[in-house]
Coordinates of C-alpha atoms and ligand atoms in Angstrom, one line a residue:
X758 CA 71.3 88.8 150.6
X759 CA 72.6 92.3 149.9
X760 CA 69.8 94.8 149.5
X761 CA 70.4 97.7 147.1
X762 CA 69.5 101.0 147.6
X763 CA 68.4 104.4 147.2
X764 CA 70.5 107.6 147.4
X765 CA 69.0 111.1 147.8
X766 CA 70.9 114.1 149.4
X767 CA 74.2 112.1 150.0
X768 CA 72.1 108.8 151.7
X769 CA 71.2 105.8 151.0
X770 CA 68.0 105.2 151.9
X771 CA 65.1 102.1 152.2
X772 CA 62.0 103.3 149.9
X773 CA 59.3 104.3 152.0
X774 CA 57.2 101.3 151.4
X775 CA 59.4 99.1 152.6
X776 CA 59.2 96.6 149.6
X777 CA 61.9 95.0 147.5
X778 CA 62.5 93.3 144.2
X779 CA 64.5 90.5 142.8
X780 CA 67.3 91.1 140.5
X781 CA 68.0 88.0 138.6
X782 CA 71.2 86.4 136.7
X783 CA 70.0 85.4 133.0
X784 CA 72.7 82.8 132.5
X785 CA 71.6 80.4 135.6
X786 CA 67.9 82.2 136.8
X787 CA 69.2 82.9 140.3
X788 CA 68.9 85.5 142.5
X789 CA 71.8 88.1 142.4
X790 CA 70.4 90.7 144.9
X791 CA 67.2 92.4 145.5
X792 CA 66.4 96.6 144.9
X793 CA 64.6 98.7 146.9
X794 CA 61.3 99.3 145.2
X795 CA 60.8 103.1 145.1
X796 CA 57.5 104.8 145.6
X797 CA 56.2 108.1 144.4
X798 CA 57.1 109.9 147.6
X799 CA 60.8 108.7 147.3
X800 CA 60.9 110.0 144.3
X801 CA 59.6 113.4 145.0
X802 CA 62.3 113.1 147.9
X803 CA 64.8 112.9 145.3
X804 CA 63.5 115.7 142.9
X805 CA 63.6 118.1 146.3
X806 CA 66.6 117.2 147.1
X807 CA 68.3 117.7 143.4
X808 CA 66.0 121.0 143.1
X809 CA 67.5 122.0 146.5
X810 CA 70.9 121.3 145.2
X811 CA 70.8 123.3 142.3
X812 CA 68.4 126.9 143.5
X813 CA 69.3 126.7 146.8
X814 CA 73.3 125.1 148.1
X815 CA 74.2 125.3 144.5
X816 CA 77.1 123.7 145.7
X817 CA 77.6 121.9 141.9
X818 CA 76.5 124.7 140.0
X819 CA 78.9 127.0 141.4
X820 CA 81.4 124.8 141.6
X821 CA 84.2 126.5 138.8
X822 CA 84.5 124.6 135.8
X823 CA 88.3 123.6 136.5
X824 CA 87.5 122.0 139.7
X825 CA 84.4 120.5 138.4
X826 CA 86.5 119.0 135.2
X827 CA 89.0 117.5 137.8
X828 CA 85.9 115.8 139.5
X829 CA 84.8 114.3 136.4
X830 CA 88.4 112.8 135.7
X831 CA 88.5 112.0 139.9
X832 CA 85.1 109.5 139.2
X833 CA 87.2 108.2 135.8
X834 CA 90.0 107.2 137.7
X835 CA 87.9 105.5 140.5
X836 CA 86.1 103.6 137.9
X837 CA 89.4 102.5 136.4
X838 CA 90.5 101.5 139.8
X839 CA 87.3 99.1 140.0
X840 CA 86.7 98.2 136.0
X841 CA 87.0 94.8 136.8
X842 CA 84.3 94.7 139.4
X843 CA 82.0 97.2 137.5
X844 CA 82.5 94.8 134.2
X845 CA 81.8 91.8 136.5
X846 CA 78.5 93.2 137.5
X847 CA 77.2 94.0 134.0
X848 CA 77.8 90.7 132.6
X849 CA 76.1 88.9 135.9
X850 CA 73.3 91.3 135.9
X851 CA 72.7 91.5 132.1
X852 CA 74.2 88.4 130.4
X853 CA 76.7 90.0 128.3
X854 CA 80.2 87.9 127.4
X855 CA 83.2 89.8 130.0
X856 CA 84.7 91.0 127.0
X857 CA 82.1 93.0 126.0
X858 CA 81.0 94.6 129.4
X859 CA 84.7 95.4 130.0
X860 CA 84.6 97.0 126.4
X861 CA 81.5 99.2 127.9
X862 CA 83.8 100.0 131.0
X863 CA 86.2 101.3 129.2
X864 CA 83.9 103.5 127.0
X865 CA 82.0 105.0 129.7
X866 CA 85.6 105.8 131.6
X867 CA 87.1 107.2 128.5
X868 CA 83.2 109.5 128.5
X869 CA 83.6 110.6 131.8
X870 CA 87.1 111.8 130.9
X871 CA 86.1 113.2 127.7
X872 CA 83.3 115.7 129.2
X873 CA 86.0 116.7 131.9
X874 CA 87.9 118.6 129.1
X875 CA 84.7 119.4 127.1
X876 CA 84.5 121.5 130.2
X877 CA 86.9 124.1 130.1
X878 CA 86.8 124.1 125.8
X879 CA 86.3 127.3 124.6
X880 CA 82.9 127.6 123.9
X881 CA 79.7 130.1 122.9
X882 CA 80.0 132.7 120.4
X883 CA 80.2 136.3 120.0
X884 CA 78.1 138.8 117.2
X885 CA 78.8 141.9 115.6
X886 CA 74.6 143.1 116.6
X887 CA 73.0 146.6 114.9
X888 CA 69.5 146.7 115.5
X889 CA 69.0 150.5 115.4
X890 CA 70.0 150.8 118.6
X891 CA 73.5 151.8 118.4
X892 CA 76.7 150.2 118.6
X893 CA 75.9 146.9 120.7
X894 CA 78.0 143.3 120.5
X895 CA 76.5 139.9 122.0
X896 CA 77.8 137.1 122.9
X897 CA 76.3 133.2 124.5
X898 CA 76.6 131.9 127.9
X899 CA 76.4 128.0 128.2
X900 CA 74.7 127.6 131.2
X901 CA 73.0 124.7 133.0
X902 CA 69.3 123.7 132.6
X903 CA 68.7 122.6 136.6
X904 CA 67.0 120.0 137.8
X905 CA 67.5 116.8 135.3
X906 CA 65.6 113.3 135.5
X907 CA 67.2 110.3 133.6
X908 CA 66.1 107.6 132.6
X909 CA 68.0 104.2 131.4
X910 CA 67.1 100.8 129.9
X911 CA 69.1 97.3 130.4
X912 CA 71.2 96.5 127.7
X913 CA 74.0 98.5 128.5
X914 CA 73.4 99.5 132.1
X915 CA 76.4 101.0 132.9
X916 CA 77.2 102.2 129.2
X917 CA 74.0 104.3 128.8
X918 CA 74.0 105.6 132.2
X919 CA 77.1 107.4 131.8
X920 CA 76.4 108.8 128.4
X921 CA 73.5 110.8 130.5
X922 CA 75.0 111.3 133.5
X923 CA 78.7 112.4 132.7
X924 CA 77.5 115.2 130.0
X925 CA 74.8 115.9 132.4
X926 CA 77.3 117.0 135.7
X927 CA 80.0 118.2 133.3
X928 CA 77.0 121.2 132.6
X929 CA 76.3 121.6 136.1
X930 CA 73.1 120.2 135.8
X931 CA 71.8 118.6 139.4
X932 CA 70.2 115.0 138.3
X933 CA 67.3 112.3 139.7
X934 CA 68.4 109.5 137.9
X935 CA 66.4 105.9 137.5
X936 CA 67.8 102.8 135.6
X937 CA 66.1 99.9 134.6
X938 CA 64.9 97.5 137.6
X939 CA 66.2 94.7 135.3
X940 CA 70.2 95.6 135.6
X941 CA 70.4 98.4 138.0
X942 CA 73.6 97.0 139.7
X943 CA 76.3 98.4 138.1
X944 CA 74.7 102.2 138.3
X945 CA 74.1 101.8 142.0
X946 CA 78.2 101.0 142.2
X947 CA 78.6 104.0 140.0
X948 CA 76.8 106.2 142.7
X949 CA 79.1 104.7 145.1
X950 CA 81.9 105.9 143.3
X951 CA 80.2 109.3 142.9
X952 CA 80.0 109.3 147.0
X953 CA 83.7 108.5 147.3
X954 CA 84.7 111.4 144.4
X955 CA 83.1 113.7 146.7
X956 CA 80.2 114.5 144.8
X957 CA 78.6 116.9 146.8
X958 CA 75.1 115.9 148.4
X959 CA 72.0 116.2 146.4
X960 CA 73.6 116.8 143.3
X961 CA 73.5 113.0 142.2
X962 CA 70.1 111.5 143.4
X963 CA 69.5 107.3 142.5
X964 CA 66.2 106.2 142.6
X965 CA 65.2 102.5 141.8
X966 CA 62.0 101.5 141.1
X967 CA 58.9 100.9 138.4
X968 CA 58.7 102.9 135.2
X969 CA 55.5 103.6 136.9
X970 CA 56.2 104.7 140.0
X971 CA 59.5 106.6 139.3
X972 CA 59.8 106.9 135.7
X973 CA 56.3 108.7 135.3
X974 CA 56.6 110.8 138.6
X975 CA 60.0 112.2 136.9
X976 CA 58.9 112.9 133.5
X977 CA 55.5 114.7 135.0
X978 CA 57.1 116.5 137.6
X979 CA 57.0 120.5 137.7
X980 CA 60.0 120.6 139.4
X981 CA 61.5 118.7 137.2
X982 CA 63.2 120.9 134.4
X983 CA 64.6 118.5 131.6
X984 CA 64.3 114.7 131.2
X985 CA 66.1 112.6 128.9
X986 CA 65.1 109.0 128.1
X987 CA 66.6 105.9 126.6
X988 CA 64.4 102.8 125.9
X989 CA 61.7 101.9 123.9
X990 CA 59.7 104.2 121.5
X991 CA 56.1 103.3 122.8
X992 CA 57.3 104.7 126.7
X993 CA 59.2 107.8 124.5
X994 CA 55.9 108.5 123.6
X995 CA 54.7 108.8 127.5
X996 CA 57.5 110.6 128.1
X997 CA 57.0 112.9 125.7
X998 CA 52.8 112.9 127.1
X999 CA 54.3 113.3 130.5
X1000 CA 56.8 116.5 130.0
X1001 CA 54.0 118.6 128.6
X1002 CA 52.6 120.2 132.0
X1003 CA 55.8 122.4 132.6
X1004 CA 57.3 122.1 129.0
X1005 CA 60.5 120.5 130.2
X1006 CA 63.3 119.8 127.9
X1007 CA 63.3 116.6 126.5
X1008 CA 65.8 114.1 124.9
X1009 CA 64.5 110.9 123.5
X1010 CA 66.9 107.7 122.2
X1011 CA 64.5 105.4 121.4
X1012 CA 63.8 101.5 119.4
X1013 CA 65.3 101.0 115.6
X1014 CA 65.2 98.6 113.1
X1015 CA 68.3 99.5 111.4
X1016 CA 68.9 98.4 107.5
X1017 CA 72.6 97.0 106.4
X1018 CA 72.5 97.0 103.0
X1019 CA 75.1 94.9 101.0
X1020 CA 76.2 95.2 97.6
X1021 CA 77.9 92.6 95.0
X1022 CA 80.9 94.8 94.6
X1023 CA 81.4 94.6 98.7
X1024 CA 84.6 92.6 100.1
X1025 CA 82.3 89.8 101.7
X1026 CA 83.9 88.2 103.8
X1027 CA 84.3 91.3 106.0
X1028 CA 80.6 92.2 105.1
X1029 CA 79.6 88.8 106.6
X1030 CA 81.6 89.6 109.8
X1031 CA 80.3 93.1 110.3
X1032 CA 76.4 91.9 110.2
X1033 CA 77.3 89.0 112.9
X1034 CA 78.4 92.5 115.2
X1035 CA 75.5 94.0 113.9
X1036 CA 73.1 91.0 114.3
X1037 CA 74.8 89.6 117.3
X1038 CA 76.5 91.7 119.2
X1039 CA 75.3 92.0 122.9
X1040 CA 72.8 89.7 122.0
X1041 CA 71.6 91.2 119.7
X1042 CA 70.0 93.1 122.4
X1043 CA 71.1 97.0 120.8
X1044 CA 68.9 99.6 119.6
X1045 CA 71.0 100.1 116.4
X1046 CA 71.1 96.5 115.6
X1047 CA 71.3 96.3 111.6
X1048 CA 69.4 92.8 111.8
X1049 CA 67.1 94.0 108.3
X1050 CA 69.7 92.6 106.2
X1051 CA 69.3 93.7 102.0
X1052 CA 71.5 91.7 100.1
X1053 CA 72.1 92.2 96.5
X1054 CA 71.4 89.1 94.2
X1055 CA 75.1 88.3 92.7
X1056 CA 76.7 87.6 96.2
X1057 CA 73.0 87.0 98.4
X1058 CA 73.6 83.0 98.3
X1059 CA 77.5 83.4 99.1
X1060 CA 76.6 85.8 101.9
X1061 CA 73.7 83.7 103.6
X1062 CA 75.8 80.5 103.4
X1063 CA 78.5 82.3 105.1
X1064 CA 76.6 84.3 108.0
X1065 CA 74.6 81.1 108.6
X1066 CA 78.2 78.7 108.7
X1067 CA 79.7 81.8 111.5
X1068 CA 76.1 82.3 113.5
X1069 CA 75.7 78.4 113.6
X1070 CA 79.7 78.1 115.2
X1071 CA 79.0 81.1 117.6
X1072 CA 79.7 79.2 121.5
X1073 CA 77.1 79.9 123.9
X1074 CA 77.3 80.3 127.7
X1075 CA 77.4 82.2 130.6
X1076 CA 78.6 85.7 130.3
X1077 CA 81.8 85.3 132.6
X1078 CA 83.1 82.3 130.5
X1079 CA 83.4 84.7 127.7
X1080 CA 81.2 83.0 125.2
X1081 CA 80.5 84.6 122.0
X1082 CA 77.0 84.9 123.1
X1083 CA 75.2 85.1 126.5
X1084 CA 71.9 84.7 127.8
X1085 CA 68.9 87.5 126.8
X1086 CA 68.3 89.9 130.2
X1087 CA 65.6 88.0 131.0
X1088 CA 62.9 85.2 130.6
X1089 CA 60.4 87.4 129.6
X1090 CA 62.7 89.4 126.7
X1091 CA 63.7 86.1 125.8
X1092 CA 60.1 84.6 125.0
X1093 CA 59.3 87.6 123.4
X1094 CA 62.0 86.8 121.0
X1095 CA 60.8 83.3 120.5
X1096 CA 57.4 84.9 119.6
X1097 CA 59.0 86.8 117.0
X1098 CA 61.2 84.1 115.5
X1099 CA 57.1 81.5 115.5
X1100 CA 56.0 84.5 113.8
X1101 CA 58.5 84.6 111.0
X1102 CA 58.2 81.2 110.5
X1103 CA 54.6 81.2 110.3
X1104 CA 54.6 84.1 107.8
X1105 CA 56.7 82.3 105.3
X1106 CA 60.6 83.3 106.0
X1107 CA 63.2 80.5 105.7
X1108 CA 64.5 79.5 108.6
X1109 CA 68.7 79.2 108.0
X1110 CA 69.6 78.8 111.2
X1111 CA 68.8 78.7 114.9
X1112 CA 65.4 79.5 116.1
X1113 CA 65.4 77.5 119.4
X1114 CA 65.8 77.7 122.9
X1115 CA 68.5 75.9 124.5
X1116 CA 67.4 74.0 127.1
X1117 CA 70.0 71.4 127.9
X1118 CA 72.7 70.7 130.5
X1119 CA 74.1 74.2 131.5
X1120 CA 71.4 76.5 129.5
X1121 CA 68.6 75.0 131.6
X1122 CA 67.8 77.8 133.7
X1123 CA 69.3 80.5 131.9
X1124 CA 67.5 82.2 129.0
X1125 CA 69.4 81.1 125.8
X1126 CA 68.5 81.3 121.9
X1127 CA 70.4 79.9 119.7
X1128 CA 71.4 82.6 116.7
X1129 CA 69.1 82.6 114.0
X1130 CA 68.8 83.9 110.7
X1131 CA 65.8 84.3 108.4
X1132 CA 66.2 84.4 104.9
X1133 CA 63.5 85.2 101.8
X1134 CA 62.0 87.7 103.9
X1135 CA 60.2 90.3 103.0
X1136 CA 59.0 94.3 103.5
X1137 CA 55.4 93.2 104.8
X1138 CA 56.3 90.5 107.5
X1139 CA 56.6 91.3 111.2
X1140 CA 60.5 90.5 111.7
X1141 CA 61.5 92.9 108.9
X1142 CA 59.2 95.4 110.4
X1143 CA 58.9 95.5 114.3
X1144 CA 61.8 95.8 116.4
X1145 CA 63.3 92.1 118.0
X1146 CA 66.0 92.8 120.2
X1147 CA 67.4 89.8 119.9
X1148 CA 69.6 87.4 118.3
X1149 CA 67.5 87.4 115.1
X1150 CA 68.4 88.6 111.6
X1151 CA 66.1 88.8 108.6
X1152 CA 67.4 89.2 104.8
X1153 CA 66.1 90.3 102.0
X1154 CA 67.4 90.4 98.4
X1155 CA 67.6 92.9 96.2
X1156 CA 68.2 93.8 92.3
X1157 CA 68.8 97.8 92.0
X1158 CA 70.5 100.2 94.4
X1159 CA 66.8 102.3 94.2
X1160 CA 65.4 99.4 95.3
X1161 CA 67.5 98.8 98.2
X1162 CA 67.3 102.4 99.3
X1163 CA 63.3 102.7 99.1
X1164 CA 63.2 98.8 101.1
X1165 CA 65.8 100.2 103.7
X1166 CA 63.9 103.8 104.4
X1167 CA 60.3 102.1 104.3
X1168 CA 60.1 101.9 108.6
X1169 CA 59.2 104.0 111.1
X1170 CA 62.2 104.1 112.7
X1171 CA 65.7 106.1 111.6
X1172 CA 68.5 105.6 114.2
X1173 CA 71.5 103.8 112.5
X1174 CA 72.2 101.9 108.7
X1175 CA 75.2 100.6 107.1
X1176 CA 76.0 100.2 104.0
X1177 CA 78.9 97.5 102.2
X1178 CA 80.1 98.4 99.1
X1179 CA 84.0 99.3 97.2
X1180 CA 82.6 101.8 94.9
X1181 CA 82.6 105.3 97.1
X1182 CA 80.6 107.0 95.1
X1183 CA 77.8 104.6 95.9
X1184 CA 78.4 104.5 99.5
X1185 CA 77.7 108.4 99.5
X1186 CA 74.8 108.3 97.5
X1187 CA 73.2 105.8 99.6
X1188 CA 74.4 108.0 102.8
X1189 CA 72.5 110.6 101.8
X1190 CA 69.3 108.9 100.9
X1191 CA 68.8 106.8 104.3
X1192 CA 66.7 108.7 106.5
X1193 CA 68.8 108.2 109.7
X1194 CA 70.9 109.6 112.7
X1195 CA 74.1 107.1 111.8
X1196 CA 75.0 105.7 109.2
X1197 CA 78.3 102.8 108.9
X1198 CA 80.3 102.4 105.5
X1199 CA 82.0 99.4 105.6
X1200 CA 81.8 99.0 109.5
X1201 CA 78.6 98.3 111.6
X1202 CA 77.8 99.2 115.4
X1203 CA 80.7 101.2 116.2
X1204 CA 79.9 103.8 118.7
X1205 CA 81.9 107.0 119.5
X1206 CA 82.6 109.3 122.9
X1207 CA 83.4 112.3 120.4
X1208 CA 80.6 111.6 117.7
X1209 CA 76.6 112.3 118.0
X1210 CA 74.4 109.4 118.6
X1211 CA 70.8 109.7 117.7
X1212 CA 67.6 108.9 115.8
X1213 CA 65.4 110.4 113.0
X1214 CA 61.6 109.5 113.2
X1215 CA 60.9 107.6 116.3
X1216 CA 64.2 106.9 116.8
X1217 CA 64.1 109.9 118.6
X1218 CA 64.9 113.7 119.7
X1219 CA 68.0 115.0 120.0
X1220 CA 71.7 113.4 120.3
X1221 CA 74.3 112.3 122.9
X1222 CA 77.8 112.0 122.5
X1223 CA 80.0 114.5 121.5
X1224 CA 79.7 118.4 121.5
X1225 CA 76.1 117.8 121.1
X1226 CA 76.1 115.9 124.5
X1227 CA 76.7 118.4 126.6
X1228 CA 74.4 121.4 124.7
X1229 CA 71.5 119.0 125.6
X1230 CA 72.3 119.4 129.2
X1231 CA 72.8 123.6 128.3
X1232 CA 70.9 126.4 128.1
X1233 CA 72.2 129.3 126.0
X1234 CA 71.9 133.0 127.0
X1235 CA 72.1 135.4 124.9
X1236 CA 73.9 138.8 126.5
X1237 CA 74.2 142.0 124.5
X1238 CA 76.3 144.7 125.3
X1239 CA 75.5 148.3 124.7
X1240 CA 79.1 149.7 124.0
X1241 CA 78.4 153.7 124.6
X1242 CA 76.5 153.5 128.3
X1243 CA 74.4 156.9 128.2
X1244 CA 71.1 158.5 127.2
X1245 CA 69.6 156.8 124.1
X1246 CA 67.8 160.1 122.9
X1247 CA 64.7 157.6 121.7
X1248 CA 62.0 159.5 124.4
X1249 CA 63.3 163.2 124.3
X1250 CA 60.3 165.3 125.5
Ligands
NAD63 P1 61.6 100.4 128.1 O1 61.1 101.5 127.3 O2 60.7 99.3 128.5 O3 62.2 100.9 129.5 C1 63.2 101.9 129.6 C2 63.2 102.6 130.9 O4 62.0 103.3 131.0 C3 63.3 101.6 132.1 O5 64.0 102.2 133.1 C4 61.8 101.5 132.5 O6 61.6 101.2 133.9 C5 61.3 102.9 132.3 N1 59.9 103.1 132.1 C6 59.0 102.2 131.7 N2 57.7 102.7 131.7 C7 57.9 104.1 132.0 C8 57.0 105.2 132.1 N3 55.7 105.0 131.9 N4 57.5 106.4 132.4 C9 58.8 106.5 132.6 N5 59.7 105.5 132.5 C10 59.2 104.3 132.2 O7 62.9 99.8 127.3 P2 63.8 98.6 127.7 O8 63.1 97.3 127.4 O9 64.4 98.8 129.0 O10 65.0 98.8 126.6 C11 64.9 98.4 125.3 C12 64.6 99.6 124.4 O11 65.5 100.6 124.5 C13 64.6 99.2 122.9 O12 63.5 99.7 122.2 C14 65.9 99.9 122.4 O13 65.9 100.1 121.1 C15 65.9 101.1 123.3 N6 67.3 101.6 123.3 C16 67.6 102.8 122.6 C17 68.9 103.3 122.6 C18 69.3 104.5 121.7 O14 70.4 105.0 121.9 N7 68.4 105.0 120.8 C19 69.9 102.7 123.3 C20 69.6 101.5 124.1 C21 68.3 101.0 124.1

């Protein structure tokens, strides 16, 4: 069976210890392919190789920003040219329904093409400077911060790849990059496409492996000058431990446990569809998940007899008969959920719906939960609190708008909310309360190329997407100019 593998400097390479691991499909527990399993010393192959990429060929860095923009929209086309393949993979590797990996494909082509014209946009600024000194102007130089490390999780392999990577090259930035061992296929086809772009050698280095082994030897390396991490908050926090010795740049987009709050004056039924995207959606396997549902009193029976009638109908399969659910990543995420879902029931929340396994006929060696939803819950139990990331939603009722906001900012985390209501004015005030990076009216999940994306809290540091996506791959110089060139007259004797 096809053995994946590593590539550093422009080849793809066997990790150095010669060992291997299986990458399994969630919907039937079979072997899809197996990874090379990286050591430390591949890794520090890889960090040389993108350190000796950007001080030394510099063939990336110097490549002009017109040619490097047409690069960027080169590895868009090739993706579009393979989206079927590349969506295939996800959904094999990860579970997802088709529809929703080719929804990722689409996003992370329309990224890459995106940062090819952030490229040549005007950008910096220039200042009108007196400091005593005489007539002097400055201005910024964008400029890139060298030797970058990545780091990805599994529930949108390809998706959250490509929001590192693609801001990442657009700034010139040379990049060791290390996906999670449980989907790592559809990244290792991405480096493909980066070798047949023309992507020249050392610039892109893929490295799979352990958080251990890799992940830590990247975020502790002092050759290493910038990290940026997506996954959970608890490894954020190593991550954060591990940059310290050479004060890298870091960018952290870590867990959630997002509030949806729902008024009486919202129009429901759409409410009710927008918190099965925001409960269900990929599994309910997504960071910004809004699966703490506060439901205000007048409509909270309505609402929970309606989400329950939708979750109950949802089909369930495999991801490439384009169910409305798939299987969780893996069978050890997926027991993890069932913990969660024993716990709330032993803690005293209602169980609406779901709440089970499915074990039968097709599910039986796949890793399928059925799509529960909790109601009666409360601030203090463990499902309202701690992160699932799962197919699990938990409600909570409400009397007063103060109430809901204080319920909705009482957590740790602040990376997304949503809020239903008709009345605007409300909406607004309960944007500006909620103590986090996004926040939906009247919509839940949606995620934007052009937009920031990003926690408060321990949601994380920093933001991808957008304009703000590329300054975190930037360093900014400050030049100033001294107009009249000549003796100052400061030291005269
Ligand atoms: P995880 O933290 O377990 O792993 C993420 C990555 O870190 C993997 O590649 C893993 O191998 C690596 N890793 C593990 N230990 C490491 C270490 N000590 N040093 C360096 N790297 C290490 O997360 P996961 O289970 O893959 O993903 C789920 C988590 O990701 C959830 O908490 C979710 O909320 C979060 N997430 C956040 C966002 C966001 O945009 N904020 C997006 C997607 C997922």
């Amino acid at each position: 069976m096809d053995l994946k593998l590593n590539y550093i400097d422009g080849k793809w390479t066997e990790a150095s210890g010669g060992n291997k691991r299986e990458v399994i499909n969630p919907a039937t527990g079979e072997i899809l392919a197996y990874t090379t399993e990286s050591t430390e010393e591949d890794t520090r192959a890889a960090i040389a190789a993108a350190k000796r990429s950007f001080y030394k060929t510099r063939d990336w860095r110097d490549t002009d920003g017109q040619d490097r923009a047409d690069m960027l929209l080169k590895i868009a086309d090739l993706m579009d040219k393979y989206k079927d393949e590349l969506a295939r993979i996800d959904t094999l590797d990860n579970g997802k329904p088709l529809r929703e990996s080719e929804g990722d494909v689409s996003d992370a082509i329309h990224c890459f093409r995106y940062y090819a014209g952030l490229i040549t946009a005007p950008s910096g600024h220039t200042y009108e400077v007196n400091s005593g000194f005489g007539n002097m102007h400055a201005f910024t130089v964008a400029e890139p911060v060298g030797v970058v490390g990545q780091i990805t999780p599994w529930n949108y392999p390809l998706l959250m790849a490509v929001w590192k990577l693609a801001p990442a090259i657009a700034a010139a930035n040379s990049v060791v990059f290390k996906p999670s061992s449980n989907c790592p296929l559809s990244t290792v086809r991405l480096f493909e496409i980066f070798e047949e772009a023309g992507m020249p050698k050392g610039s892109v280095n893929l490295v799979l492996g352990s958080g251990g082994a890799v992940g830590h030897t990247i975020a502790s390396s002092a050759d290493v000058d910038m990290v940026t991490f997506t996954g959970s908050t608890k490894v954020g926090q190593s991550i954060m431990a591990d940059a310290v010795g050479n004060l890298k740049k870091i960018g952290l987009e870590l867990g959630g446990k997002s509030p949806n709050i729902v008024f009486d004056d919202c129009d429901i039924d759409g409410a009710v569809e927008w918190a099965m995207v925001g409960t269900f959606f990929n599994q309910g396997q997504v960071c910004s998940a809004c699966a703490r549902i506060y439901v205000q009193e007048g409509i909270h029976e309505e609402f929970v007899k309606k989400l329950a009638a939708k979750a109950n109908a949802m089909t369930i399969g495999s991801g490439l008969d384009n169910p409305d659910i798939g299987p969780l990543v893996s069978e050890s995420q997926m027991n993890k959920v069932l913990g969660y879902i024993e716990k709330g029931k032993s803690e005293g929340a209602k169980l609406v719906c779901g709440g089970y396994r499915l074990t039968d006929g097709e599910y039986a060696k796949g890793f399928f939960v059925k799509p529960t939803v909790f109601d009666g819950c409360t601030q203090d139990m463990t499902i309202v609190r701690e992160e699932i990331f799962g197919p699990v939603c938990s409600i909570i009722p409400f009397k007063t708008e103060e109430e809901a906001v204080a319920m909705a900012n009482d957590t740790q985390y602040g990376l997304a909310g949503a809020v239903f209501t008709n009345d605007g004015a409300k909406a607004l005030r309960v944007m500006k309360e909620i103590r986090a990076g996004i926040l939906w009216i009247n919509c839940c999940e949606p995620t934007f190329n052009q937009a920031p994306w990003g926690g408060y809290k321990m949601s994380g540091i920093g933001r991808e997407l957008g304009t703000y996506g590329i300054e975190e791959y930037q360093e900014i110089k400050q030049v100033s100019v001294n107009l009249n060139p000549g003796v100052l007259g400061w030291y005269e004797h």
